[in-house]
Amino acid sequence: PEGESILQRSLSGAALHGMRGLAEARVDALLADPPAEVRAEVIETMSRIDPEAYASAARVVWQADQRVRASAIDCPAMVLCGR
């Protein structure tokens, strides 16, 4: 349900701040207390992502509705999610 709003925040963040700005804003949410060199490497790597490829991937992730596929799981499964 929140996928569309997350998608819009992601796309607008990339459009407003560029991929480097998006990377700098998101890196601390993605990594738990990384060493400075790891943080810098992740920012550099994310900065090189093509904006159109990022937008396409973001749409796939945040607009996909996997409820039908999930309902077909017929073995014990642990599903974890969080904020």
mmCIF file of C-alpha atoms in Angstrom:
data_model
loop_
_atom_site.group_PDB
_atom_site.id
_atom_site.type_symbol
_atom_site.label_atom_id
_atom_site.label_comp_id
_atom_site.label_asym_id
_atom_site.label_seq_id
_atom_site.Cartn_x
_atom_site.Cartn_y
_atom_site.Cartn_z
ATOM 1 C CA PRO A 1 0.000 0.000 0.000
ATOM 2 C CA GLU A 2 2.819 2.432 0.708
ATOM 3 C CA GLY A 3 4.731 1.423 -2.398
ATOM 4 C CA GLU A 4 3.469 4.256 -4.567
ATOM 5 C CA SER A 5 4.427 6.944 -2.044
ATOM 6 C CA ILE A 6 7.858 5.366 -1.546
ATOM 7 C CA LEU A 7 8.317 5.233 -5.312
ATOM 8 C CA GLN A 8 7.396 8.895 -5.708
ATOM 9 C CA ARG A 9 9.792 9.938 -2.908
ATOM 10 C CA SER A 10 12.571 7.919 -4.514
ATOM 11 C CA LEU A 11 12.000 9.325 -7.981
ATOM 12 C CA SER A 12 11.604 12.909 -6.804
ATOM 13 C CA GLY A 13 14.710 12.631 -4.617
ATOM 14 C CA ALA A 14 16.744 11.439 -7.575
ATOM 15 C CA ALA A 15 15.306 14.151 -9.835
ATOM 16 C CA LEU A 16 15.850 16.968 -7.326
ATOM 17 C CA HIS A 17 19.229 16.002 -5.931
ATOM 18 C CA GLY A 18 20.732 13.702 -8.558
ATOM 19 C CA MET A 19 22.022 10.239 -7.868
ATOM 20 C CA ARG A 20 24.853 11.498 -5.634
ATOM 21 C CA GLY A 21 22.428 13.468 -3.488
ATOM 22 C CA LEU A 22 20.088 10.501 -3.269
ATOM 23 C CA ALA A 23 23.009 8.248 -2.309
ATOM 24 C CA GLU A 24 24.182 10.646 0.390
ATOM 25 C CA ALA A 25 20.669 10.904 1.786
ATOM 26 C CA ARG A 26 20.026 7.134 1.785
ATOM 27 C CA VAL A 27 23.364 5.569 2.705
ATOM 28 C CA ASP A 28 22.877 5.788 6.467
ATOM 29 C CA ALA A 29 19.472 4.111 6.194
ATOM 30 C CA LEU A 30 20.969 1.322 4.095
ATOM 31 C CA LEU A 31 24.041 0.570 6.211
ATOM 32 C CA ALA A 32 24.311 0.123 9.945
ATOM 33 C CA ASP A 33 27.141 2.357 11.185
ATOM 34 C CA PRO A 34 29.565 1.697 8.326
ATOM 35 C CA PRO A 35 33.246 2.647 8.434
ATOM 36 C CA ALA A 36 33.896 5.930 6.594
ATOM 37 C CA GLU A 37 35.589 4.208 3.653
ATOM 38 C CA VAL A 38 32.656 1.817 3.153
ATOM 39 C CA ARG A 39 30.185 4.697 3.338
ATOM 40 C CA ALA A 40 32.206 6.640 0.739
ATOM 41 C CA GLU A 41 32.430 3.598 -1.556
ATOM 42 C CA VAL A 42 28.674 3.007 -1.390
ATOM 43 C CA ILE A 43 28.003 6.674 -2.219
ATOM 44 C CA GLU A 44 30.403 6.506 -5.171
ATOM 45 C CA THR A 45 28.835 3.289 -6.440
ATOM 46 C CA MET A 46 25.278 4.572 -6.092
ATOM 47 C CA SER A 47 26.268 7.867 -7.739
ATOM 48 C CA ARG A 48 27.230 5.996 -10.914
ATOM 49 C CA ILE A 49 23.802 4.382 -11.353
ATOM 50 C CA ASP A 50 22.102 5.603 -14.509
ATOM 51 C CA PRO A 51 19.065 7.660 -13.408
ATOM 52 C CA GLU A 52 16.786 6.006 -15.971
ATOM 53 C CA ALA A 53 17.876 2.537 -14.852
ATOM 54 C CA TYR A 54 17.287 3.572 -11.228
ATOM 55 C CA ALA A 55 13.784 4.826 -12.053
ATOM 56 C CA SER A 56 12.958 1.622 -13.930
ATOM 57 C CA ALA A 57 14.195 -0.586 -11.100
ATOM 58 C CA ALA A 58 12.386 1.509 -8.485
ATOM 59 C CA ARG A 59 9.119 1.088 -10.374
ATOM 60 C CA VAL A 60 9.573 -2.686 -10.489
ATOM 61 C CA VAL A 61 10.331 -2.879 -6.770
ATOM 62 C CA TRP A 62 7.681 -0.512 -5.449
ATOM 63 C CA GLN A 63 4.827 -1.174 -7.861
ATOM 64 C CA ALA A 64 5.029 -4.959 -7.928
ATOM 65 C CA ASP A 65 2.106 -6.698 -6.301
ATOM 66 C CA GLN A 66 3.332 -10.101 -5.188
ATOM 67 C CA ARG A 67 0.274 -11.120 -3.182
ATOM 68 C CA VAL A 68 -0.891 -13.689 -5.745
ATOM 69 C CA ARG A 69 2.557 -15.260 -5.984
ATOM 70 C CA ALA A 70 2.958 -15.221 -2.206
ATOM 71 C CA SER A 71 -0.348 -16.999 -1.747
ATOM 72 C CA ALA A 72 1.004 -19.875 -3.855
ATOM 73 C CA ILE A 73 3.772 -20.657 -1.363
ATOM 74 C CA ASP A 74 2.869 -24.089 -0.052
ATOM 75 C CA CYS A 75 5.622 -24.744 2.465
ATOM 76 C CA PRO A 76 6.487 -23.165 5.803
ATOM 77 C CA ALA A 77 7.990 -19.745 5.256
ATOM 78 C CA MET A 78 9.206 -16.954 7.479
ATOM 79 C CA VAL A 79 8.449 -13.513 6.121
ATOM 80 C CA LEU A 80 10.291 -10.578 7.648
ATOM 81 C CA CYS A 81 9.545 -6.950 7.016
ATOM 82 C CA GLY A 82 10.248 -3.710 8.755
ATOM 83 C CA ARG A 83 10.541 0.004 8.511
#
